[in-house]
Every structure is written in structure tokens, then in C-alpha cells.
CSV table of C-alpha atoms in Angstrom, one decimal:
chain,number,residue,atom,x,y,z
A,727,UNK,CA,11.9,-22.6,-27.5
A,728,UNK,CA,8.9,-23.7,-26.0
A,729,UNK,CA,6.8,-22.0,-28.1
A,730,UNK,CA,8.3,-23.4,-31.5
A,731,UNK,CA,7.1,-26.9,-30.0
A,732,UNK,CA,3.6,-25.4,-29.4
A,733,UNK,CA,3.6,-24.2,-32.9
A,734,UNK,CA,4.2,-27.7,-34.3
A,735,UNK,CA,1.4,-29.4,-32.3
A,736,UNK,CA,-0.9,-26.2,-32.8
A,737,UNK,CA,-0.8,-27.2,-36.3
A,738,UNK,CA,-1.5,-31.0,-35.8
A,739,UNK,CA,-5.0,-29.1,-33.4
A,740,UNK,CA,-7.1,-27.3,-35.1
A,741,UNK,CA,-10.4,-24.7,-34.9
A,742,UNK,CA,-10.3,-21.1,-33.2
A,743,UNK,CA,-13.7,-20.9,-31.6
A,744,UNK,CA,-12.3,-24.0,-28.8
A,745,UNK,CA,-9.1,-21.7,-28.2
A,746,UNK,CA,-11.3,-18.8,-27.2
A,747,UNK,CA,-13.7,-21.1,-24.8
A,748,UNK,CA,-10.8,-22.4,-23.4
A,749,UNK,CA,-9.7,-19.1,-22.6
A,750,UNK,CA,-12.3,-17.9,-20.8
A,751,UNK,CA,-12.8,-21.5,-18.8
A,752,UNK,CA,-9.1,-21.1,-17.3
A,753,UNK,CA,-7.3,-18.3,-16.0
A,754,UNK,CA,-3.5,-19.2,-14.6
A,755,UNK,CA,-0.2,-19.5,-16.6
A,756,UNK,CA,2.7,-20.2,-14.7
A,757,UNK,CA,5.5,-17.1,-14.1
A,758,UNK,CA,8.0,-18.6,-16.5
A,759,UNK,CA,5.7,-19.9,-19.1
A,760,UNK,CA,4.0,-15.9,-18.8
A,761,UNK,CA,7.7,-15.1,-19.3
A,762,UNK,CA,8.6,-17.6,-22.1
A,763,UNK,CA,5.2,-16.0,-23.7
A,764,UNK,CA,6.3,-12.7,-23.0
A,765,UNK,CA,9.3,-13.3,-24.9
A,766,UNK,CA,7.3,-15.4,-27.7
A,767,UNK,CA,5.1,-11.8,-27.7
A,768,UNK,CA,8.2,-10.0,-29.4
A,769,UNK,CA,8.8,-12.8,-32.1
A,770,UNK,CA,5.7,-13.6,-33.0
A,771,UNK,CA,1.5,-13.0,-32.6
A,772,UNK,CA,0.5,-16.7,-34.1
A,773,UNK,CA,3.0,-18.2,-31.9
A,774,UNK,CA,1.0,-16.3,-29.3
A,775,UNK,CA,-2.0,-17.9,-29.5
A,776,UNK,CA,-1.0,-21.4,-30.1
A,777,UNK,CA,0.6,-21.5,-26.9
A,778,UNK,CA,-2.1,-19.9,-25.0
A,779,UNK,CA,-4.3,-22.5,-26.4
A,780,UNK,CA,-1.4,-25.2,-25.9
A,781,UNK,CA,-1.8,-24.6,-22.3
A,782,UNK,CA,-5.0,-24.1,-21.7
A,783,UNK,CA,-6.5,-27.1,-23.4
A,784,UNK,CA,-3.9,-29.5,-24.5
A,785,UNK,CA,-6.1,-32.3,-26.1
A,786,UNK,CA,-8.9,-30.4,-27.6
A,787,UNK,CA,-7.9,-26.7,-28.7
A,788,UNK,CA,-7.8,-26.7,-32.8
A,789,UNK,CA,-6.7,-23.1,-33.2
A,790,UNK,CA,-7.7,-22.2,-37.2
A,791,UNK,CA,-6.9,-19.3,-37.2
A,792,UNK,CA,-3.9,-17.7,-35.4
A,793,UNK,CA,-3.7,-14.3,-36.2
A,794,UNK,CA,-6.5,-12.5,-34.4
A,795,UNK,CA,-5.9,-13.8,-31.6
A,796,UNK,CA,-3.2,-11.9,-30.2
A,797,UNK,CA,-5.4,-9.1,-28.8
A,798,UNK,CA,-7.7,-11.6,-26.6
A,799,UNK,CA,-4.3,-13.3,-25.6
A,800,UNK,CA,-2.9,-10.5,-24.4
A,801,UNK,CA,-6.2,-10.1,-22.4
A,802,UNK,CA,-6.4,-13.8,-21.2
A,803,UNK,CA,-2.1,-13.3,-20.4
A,804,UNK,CA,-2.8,-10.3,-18.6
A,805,UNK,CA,-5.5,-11.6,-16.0
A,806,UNK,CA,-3.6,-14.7,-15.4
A,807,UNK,CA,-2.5,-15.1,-12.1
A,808,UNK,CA,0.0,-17.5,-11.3
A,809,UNK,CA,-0.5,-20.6,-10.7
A,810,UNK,CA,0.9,-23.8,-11.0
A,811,UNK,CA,-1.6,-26.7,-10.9
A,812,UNK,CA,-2.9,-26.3,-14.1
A,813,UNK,CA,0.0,-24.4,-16.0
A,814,UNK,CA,1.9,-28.0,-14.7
A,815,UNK,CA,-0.7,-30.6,-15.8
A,816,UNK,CA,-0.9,-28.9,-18.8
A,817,UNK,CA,3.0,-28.2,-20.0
A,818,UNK,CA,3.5,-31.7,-18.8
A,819,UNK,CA,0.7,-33.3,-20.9
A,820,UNK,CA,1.7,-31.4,-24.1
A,821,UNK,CA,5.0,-31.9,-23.4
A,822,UNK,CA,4.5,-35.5,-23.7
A,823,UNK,CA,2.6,-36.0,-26.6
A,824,UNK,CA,5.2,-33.0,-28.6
A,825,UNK,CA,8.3,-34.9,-27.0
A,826,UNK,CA,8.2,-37.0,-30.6
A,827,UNK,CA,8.8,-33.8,-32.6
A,828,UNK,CA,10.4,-31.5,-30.2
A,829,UNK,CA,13.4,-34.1,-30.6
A,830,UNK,CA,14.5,-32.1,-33.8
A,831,UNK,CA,16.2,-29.3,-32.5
A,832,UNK,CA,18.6,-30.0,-29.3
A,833,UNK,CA,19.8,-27.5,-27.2
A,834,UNK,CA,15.8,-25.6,-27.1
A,835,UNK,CA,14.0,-28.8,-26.8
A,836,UNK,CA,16.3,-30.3,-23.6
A,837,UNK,CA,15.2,-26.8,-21.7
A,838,UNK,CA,11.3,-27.7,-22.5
A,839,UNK,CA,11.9,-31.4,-21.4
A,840,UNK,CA,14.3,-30.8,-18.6
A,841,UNK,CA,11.4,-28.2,-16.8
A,842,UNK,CA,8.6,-30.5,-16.8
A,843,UNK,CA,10.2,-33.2,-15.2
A,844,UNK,CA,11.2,-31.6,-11.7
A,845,UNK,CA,7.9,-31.2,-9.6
A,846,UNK,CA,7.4,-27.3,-10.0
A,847,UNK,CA,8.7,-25.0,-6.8
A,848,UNK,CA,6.2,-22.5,-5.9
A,849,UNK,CA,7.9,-19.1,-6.1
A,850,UNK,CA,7.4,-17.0,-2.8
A,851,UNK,CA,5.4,-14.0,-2.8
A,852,UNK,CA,7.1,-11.0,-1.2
A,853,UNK,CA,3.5,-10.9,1.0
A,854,UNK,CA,3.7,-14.6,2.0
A,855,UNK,CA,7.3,-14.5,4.1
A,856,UNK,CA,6.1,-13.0,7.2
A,857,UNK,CA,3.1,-15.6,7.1
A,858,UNK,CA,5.2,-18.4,6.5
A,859,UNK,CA,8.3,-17.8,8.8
A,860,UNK,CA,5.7,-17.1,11.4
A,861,UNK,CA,4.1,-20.8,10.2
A,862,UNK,CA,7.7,-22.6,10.9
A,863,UNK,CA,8.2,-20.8,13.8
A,864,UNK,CA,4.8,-22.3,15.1
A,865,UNK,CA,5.5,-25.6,13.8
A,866,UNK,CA,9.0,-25.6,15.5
A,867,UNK,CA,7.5,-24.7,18.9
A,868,UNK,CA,4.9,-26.9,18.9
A,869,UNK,CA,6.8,-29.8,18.3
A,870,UNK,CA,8.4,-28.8,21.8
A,871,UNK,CA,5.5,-28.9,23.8
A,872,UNK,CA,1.8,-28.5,21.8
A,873,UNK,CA,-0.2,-25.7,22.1
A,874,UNK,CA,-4.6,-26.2,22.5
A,875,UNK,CA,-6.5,-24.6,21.1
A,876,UNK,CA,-7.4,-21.6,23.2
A,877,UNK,CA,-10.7,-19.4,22.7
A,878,UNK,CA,-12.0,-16.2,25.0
A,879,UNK,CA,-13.8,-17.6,28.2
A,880,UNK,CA,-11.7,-21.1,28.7
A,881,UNK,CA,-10.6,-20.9,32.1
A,882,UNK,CA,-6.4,-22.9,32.2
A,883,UNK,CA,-3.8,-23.3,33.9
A,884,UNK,CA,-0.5,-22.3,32.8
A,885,UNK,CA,3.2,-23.4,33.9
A,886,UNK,CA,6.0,-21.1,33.6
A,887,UNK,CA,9.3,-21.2,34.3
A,888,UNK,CA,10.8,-18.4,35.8
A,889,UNK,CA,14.6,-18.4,34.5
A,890,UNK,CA,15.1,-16.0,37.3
A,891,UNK,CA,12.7,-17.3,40.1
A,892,UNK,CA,14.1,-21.1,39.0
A,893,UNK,CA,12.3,-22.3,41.4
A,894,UNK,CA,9.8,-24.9,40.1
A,895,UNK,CA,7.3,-24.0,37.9
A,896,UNK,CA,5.1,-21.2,39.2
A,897,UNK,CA,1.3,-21.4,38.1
A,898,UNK,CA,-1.3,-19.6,36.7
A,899,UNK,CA,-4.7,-19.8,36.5
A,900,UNK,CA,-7.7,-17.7,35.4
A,901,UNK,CA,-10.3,-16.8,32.9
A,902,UNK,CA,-8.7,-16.0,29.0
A,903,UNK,CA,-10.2,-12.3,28.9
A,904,UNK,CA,-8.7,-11.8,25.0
A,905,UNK,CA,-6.6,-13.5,22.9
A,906,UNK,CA,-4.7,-11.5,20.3
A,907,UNK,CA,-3.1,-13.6,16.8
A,908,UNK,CA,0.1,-12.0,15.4
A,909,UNK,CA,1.5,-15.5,14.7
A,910,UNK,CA,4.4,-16.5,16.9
A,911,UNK,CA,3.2,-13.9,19.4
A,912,UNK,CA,0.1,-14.7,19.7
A,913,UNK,CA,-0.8,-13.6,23.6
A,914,UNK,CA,-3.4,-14.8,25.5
A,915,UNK,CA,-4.7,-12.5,28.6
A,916,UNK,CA,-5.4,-14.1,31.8
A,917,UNK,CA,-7.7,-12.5,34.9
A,918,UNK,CA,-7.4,-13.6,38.0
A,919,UNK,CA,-8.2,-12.6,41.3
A,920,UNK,CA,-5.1,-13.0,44.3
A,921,UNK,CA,-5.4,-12.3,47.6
A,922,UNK,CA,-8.3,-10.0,47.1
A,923,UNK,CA,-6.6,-8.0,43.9
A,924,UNK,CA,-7.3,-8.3,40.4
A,925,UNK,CA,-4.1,-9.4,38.3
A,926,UNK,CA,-3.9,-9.6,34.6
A,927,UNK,CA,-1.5,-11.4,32.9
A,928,UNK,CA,-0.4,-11.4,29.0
A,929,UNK,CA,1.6,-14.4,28.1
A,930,UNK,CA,2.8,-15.2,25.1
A,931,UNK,CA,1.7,-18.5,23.6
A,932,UNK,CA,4.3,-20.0,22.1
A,933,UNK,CA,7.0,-19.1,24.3
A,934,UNK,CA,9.3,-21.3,25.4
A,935,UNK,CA,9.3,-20.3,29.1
A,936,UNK,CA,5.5,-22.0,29.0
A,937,UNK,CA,5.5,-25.2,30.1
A,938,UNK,CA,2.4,-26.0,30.3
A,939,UNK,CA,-1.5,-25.1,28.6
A,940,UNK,CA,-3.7,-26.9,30.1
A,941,UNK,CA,-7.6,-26.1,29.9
A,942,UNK,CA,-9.8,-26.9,32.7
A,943,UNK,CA,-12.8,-25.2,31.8
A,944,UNK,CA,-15.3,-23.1,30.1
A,945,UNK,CA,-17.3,-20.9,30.5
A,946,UNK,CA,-20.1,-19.3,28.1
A,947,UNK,CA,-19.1,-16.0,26.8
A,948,UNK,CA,-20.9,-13.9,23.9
A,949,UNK,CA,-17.5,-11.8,23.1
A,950,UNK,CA,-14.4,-11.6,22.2
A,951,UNK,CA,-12.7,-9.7,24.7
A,952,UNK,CA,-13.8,-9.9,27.9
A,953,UNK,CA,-13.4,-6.3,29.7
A,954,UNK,CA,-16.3,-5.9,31.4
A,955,UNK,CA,-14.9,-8.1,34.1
A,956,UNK,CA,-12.7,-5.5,35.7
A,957,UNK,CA,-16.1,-3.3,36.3
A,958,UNK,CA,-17.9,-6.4,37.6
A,959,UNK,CA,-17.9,-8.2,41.3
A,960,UNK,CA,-14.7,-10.1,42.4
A,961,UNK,CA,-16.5,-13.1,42.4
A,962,UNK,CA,-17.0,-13.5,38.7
A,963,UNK,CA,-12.8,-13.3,38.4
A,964,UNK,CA,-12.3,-15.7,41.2
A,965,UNK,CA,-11.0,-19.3,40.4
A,966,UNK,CA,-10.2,-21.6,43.0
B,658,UNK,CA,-16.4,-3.3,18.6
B,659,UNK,CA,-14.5,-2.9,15.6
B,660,UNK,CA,-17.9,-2.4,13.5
B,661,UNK,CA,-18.6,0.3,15.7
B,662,UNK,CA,-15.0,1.5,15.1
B,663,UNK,CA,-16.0,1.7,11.5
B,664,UNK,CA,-19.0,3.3,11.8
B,665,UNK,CA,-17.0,5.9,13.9
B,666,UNK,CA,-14.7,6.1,10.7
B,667,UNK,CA,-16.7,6.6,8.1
B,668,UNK,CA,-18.7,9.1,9.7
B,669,UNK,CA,-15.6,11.0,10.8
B,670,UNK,CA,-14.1,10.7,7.1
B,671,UNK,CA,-17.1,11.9,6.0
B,672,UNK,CA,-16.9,14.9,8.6
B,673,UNK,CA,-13.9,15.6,7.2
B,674,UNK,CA,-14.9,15.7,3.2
B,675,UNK,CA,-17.4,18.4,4.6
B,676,UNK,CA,-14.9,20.3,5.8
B,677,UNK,CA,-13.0,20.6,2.8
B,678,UNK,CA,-15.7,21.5,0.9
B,679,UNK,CA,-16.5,24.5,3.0
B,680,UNK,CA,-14.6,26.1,5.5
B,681,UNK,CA,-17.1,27.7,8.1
B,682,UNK,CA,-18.1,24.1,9.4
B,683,UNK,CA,-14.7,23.0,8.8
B,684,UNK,CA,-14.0,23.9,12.5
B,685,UNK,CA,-16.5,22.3,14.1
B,686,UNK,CA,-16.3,19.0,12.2
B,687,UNK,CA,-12.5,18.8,13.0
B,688,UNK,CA,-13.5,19.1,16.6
B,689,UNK,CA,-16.1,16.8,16.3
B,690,UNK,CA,-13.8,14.2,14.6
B,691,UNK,CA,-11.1,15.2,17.3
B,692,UNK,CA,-14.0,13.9,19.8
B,693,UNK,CA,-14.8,10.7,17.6
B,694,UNK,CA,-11.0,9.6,17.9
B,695,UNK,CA,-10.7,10.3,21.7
B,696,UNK,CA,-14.0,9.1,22.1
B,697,UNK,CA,-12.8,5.4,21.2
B,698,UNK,CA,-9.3,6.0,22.5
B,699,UNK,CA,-11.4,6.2,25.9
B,700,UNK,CA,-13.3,2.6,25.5
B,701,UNK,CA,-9.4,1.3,27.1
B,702,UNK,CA,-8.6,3.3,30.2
B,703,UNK,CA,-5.3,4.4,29.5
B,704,UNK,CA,-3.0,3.4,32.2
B,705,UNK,CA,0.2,5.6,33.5
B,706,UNK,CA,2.8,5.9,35.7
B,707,UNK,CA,3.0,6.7,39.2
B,708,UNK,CA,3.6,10.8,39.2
B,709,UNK,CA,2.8,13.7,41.9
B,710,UNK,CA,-0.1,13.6,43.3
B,711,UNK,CA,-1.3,9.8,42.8
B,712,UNK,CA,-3.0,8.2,46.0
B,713,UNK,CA,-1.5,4.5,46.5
B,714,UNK,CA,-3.2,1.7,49.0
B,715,UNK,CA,-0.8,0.8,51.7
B,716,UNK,CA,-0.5,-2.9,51.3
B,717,UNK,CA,1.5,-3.7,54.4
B,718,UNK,CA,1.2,-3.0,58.5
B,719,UNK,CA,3.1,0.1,59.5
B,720,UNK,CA,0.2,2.2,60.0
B,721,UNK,CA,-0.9,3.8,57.1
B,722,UNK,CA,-4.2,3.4,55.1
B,723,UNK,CA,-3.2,6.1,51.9
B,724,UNK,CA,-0.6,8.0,50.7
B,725,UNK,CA,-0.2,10.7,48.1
B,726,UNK,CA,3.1,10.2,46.1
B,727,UNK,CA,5.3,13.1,46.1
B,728,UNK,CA,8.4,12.3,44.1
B,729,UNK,CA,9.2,9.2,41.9
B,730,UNK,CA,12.8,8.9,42.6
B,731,UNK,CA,14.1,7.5,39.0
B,732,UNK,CA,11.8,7.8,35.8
B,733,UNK,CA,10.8,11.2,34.1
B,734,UNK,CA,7.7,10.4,33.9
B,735,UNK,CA,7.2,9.0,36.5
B,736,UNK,CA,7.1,5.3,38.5
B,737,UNK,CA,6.4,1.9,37.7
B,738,UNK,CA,6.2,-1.4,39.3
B,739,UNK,CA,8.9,-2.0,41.3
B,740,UNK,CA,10.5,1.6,41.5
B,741,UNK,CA,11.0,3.7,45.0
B,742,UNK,CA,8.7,6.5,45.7
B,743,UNK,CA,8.6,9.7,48.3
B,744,UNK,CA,5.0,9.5,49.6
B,745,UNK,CA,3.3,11.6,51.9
B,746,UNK,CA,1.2,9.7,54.5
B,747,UNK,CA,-2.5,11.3,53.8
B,748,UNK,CA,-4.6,8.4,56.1
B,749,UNK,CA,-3.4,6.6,58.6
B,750,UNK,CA,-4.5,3.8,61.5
B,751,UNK,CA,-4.6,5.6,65.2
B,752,UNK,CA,-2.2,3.5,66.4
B,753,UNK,CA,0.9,2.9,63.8
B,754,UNK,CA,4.2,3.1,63.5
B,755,UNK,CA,3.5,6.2,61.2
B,756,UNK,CA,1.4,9.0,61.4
B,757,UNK,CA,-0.6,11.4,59.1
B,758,UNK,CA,1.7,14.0,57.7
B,759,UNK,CA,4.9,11.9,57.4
B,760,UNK,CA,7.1,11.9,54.5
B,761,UNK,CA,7.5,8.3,53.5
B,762,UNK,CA,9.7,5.9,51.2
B,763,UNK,CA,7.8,3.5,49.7
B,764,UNK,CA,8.3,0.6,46.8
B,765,UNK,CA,5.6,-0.1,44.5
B,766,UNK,CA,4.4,-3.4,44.4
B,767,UNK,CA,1.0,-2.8,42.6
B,768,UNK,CA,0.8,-1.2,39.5
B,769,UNK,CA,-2.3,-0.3,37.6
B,770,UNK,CA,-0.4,0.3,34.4
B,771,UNK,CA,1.1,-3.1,32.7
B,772,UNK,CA,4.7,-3.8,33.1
B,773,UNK,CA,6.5,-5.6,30.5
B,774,UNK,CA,8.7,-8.7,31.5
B,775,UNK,CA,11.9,-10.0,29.2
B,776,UNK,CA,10.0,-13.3,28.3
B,777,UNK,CA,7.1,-11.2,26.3
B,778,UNK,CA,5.0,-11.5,29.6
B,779,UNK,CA,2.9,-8.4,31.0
B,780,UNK,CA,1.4,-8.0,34.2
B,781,UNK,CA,-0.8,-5.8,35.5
B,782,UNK,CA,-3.1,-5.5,38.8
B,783,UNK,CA,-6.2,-3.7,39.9
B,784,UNK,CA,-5.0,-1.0,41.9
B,785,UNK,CA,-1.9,1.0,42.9
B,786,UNK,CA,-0.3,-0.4,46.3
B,787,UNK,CA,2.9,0.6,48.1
B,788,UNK,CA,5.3,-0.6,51.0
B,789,UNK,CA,7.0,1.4,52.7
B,790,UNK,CA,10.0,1.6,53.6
B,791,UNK,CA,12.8,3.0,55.1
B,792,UNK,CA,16.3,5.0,53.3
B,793,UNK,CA,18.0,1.8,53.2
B,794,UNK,CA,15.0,-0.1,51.7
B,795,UNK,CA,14.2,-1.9,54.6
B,796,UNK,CA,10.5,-2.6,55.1
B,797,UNK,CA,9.1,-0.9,57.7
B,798,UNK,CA,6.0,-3.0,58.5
B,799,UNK,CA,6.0,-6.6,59.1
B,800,UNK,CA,3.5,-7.9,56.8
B,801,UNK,CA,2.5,-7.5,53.1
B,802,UNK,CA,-0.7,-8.1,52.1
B,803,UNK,CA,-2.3,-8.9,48.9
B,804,UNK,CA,-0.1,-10.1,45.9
B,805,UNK,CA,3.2,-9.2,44.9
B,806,UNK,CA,5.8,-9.3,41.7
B,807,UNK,CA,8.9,-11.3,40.5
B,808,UNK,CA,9.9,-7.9,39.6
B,809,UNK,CA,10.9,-7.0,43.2
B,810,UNK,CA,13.8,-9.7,43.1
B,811,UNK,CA,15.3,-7.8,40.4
B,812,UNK,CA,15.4,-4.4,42.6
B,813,UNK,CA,16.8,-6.3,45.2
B,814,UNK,CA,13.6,-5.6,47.4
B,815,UNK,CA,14.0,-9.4,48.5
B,816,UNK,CA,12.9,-8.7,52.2
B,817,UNK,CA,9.2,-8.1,50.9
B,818,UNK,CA,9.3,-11.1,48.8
B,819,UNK,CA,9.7,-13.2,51.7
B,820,UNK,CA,7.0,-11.3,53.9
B,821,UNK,CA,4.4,-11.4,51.0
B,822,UNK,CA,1.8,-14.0,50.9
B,823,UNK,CA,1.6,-14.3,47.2
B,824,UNK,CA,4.0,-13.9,44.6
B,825,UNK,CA,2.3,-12.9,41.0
């Protein structure tokens, strides 16, 4: 198991008072390696602390003595959150320089030098999905027609087709009054005064009935949602 | 206006720990954080349907300057953009095809309230405007003025699309 290898190059290492520096300089450990020590927890309290100290600081950590250690580990184990940069550097490093004794025992030692090798997958948080099929969705619309970067108080010019107008392309112009983010929806509102009567219109950003964003002005605004123009003259809303 | 939303929050949170510990005030606080919570609801005018009693702009050339609706013939709750109203003629030009006092049809083609389209769209105008028409849908002016919606294709109100000057 992984943390029989530790143990054999914790014993080449050496003093205690590095291990516990080390711990408090860094925090993460990877989910399988927290698991791996998780299961090394049951076994074992040296084997604990050599391989906290393994992965924090693979070069310089001489842990002396082992057996006190378990309470701070379960400390430094606990506030680990994952994270892979340094949990990978690390396992990779030491499992370079323990790949000479790891050789020993077969079926264990293939699983620790099997896991390094493959660049490490991120796991997905249950939080991150929504954020990252939003993210894709984005991407995949962009690449269809791109998007500019739209703030309160630009004045554009949008293109829509009408699937059931399908007549060419009707236009919009007018002020963007507020712009709301909720990732693929993200709607921008646009005022505009026609034929002597206010009209606001929400469109959806990333739609694909949009065929055109462009931006043909701005104008200086000091908020971030504009509704004060519905109290104010006409002429403020008008765009030729 | 969402630190002032905060503000509003934590002094109505803290309105209502008062009221737990004691319940004399405990009436007036709940009111008071009743007020708070309608207070802000109020900041965005709350737009509805077109029921009894709303006064539309006539936004075509049969005569008519205002009328008051008096039935919205489909919807419980009343009309939208694009729906068929009975209206009651309340103002009217001297000289017009209809007078004061008539009961009317009209169609909706401005809507104050925000009407969702099936592309995620919304669209909403300044005022409340009517055309009106006849039992068979017909327009019964010859002009619209002012800007209408793709919505009226839909309802098959195509006549007014073509007279309109302006299609939103």
C-alpha cells in the first residue's frame, strides 16, 4: 500500500520538528490519498505520520519520532481540503525516488506506480455542475456567433430572427437598462422609445434566435439598473 | 439597492427577535416588518393584467380617445397582450365612428405587464392600448398608431399588423 512505501522512505528521512513545520506550511491532500490515509488510520498511527510528512515535504521531512504525531495528523488530515496540485507534485516526487524499494512487493506497489503516472482528474464537486454545464453551454454558443461584452448604459443593436415573422432579421435598438447573469440565460433589458411609446425588451443573450450584438454606444451611467428612465422625459429613451 | 435591501433585513430580523421576546410589541413589529417587505416589494411597480375597470388608450381612428374594459373574454384573471376585450367607450372624438357609451370589442396591442415570448424574450410597453374591433375581429378604424406585437400574428389579428406603423 502506499503507505508501506512511505514508511520505508520515512525511515531513510529523519527529525520530527520539520514534519510538524511542514504541516502547518501546507494544507491539501488529495481525496484518495485522504482515503488511502484514512485506511492507513485503522492499521497504523506511525504509518500516519510518515505519510503526512511524505506528502507534505518529500525531500526534507526527517520524522524521529512517529508516534505522537497521530493527534496533530488527524488535525492537519482533517483541515485538508482537496486539492491536487501539490498532493500530485508531491506523490509523484516520492514516488520516484521510493520506486527503487517499492519494487519488493508487486501487486501493492503497481497500484502506487500506476496512479502517479496518469495526469490526476479533478473530481467534480456536487456545487460546481450547474457552473460548469452553464460554462459549456456558453462556450458552445459562442462559438456560433460571439457575444461582447455588454455592461448597463451601452446603447446596441440587436438582430433577431423571428422563426415566426421569418421575414429578415428584425432589429432592435436601445439603451441596456439591466443586465441580469444566470449563466446561459443571462438577459439583457433594452428601452426604447417607438412611435412615441416606451418598449422594453428582455432578450436572452445567448440565444440562438440572436443574430447579431452589436454595440454602438455608450453612455455614462452611475448604476446598475437603469429604472429611473421610465419616470424621466421621452427624450432620454430615444435613439435614432 | 441591495445594501439597502439588507439594511431593510436586518432591521426587520431584528424586529422580529423583539417580538419573540415579548409579546405586547410583538404586534406592532410584525406589522412593521409586514410594511418593510411591501415596502421594497413597491420599489418595482407590479404590473397585471387587464381586468374590470382598467382604462386603455385607443391606439387607432374609430373615434374613441378611452375606454374602460368591462370583460376580458378568455383569462381568469384577466387579459394580456394580444387577447380580445369588451370595453366600454368612456371618451370619445365629436365626430367618430363610435360614440360615448358604446360597448366595444377591442384587442390589446399594448400591454403594461410583460409578456413572455417562446424564445426566452419579454416585451413590455409603457401604457395600455386597444383596437377595436368588431365580433368578427375586424378592425374597425383604419389606422393604428403607435407600435404593435409579433404576438398579434399568432391570434390571427393579421389585419392590424398590416395597418400598424411599427411592429415591436
Amino acid at each position: 500500500m502506499a503507505s508501506q512505501v512511505v514508511l520505508q522512505q520515512a525511515m531513510m528521512l529523519g527529525s520530527s520538528s520539520i514534519l510538524q513545520t511542514n504541516l502547518n506550511q501546507c494544507f491539501p491532500s488529495k481525496p484518495l490519498g485522504f482515503s488511502a490515509m484514512v485506511s492507513s488510520f485503522r492499521r497504523n498511527a506511525p504509518l500516519i505520520s510518515s505519510s503526512v510528512s511524505w506528502r507534505c515535504a518529500p525531500l526534507i521531512a526527517k520524522p524521529a519520532t512517529f508516534v505522537a504525531r497521530a493527534d496533530s495528523n488527524a488535525e492537519g488530515a482533517d483541515a485538508a481540503a482537496s486539492d491536487d496540485n501539490v498532493e500530485g507534485g508531491g506523490e509523484e516526487a516520492a514516488s520516484a525516488s521510493s520506486e527503487a524499494e517499492a519494487e519488493a512487493e508487486a501487486g501493492v506497489e503497481e497500484q502506487v506506480e500506476e496512479e502517479p503516472k496518469p495526469p490526476r482528474k479533478p473530481r467534480v464537486k456536487l456545487g460546481d455542475i450547474m457552473g460548469i454545464l452553464n460554462q459549456r453551454a456558453i462556450e458552445a454558443s459562442d462559438k456560433e456567433r460571439p457575444t461582447p461584452d455588454l455592461r448597463t448604459g451601452d446603447i446596441v443593436q440587436i438582430k433577431l430572427e423571428v422563426p415566426e415573422n421569418k421575414r429578415r432579421l428584425s432589429t432592435y435598438k436601445g439603451i441596456v437598462i439591466s443586465k441580469q447573469n444566470a449563466g446561459i440565460h443571462t438577459t439583457i433589458r433594452i428601452r426604447r422609445i417607438i412611435a412615441g411609446v416606451g418598449v422594453e425588451i428582455v432578450f436572452p443573450v445567448y440565444s440562438p434566435n440572436i443574430k447579431e450584438i452589436k454595440v454602438i454606444n455608450h453612455r455614462k451611467v452611475r448604476r446598475a439598473r437603469l429604472y429611473y428612465l421610465r419616470d424621466k422625459l421621452p427624450r432620454l429613451s430615444t435613439f435614432k | 439597492m441591495a445594501a439597502s435591501f439588507a439594511s431593510r433585513c436586518s432591521r426587520v430580523s431584528r424586529s422580529l427577535f423583539r417580538g419573540l421576546s415579548n409579546n405586547s410589541p410583538g404586534l406592532f413589529t410584525t406589522s412593521h416588518e409586514m410594511t418593510c417587505s411591501n415596502s421594497f416589494s413597491q420599489l418595482q411597480q407590479q404590473r397585471t393584467f387587464i381586468q374590470m375597470r382598467t382604462v386603455l388608450k385607443v391606439a387607432d381612428n374609430s373615434g374613441a380617445k378611452k375606454v374602460m374594459c368591462i370583460q376580458a373574454l378568455k383569462g381568469k384573471k384577466g387579459a394580456r397582450l394580444g387577447d380580445t376585450i369588451v370595453a366600454s367607450v368612456k371618451e370619445a372624438h365629436p365626430n367618430g365612428k363610435v360614440k360615448k357609451g358604446k360597448v366595444v370589442y377591442g384587442v390589446v396591442v399594448r400591454a403594461a405587464m410583460q409578456r413572455g415570448r417562446c424564445d426566452g424574450s419579454e416585451v413590455k410597453f409603457d401604457d395600455n392600448a386597444v383596437v377595436l374591433v368588431d365580433k368578427q375581429g375586424q378592425p374597425i378604424g383604419t389606422r393604428v398608431f403607435g407600435p404593435v406585437p409579433h404576438e398579434l400574428r399568432q391570434k390571427k389579428h393579421v389585419k392590424i399588423l398590416t395597418l400598424a406603423g411599427h411592429i415591436a
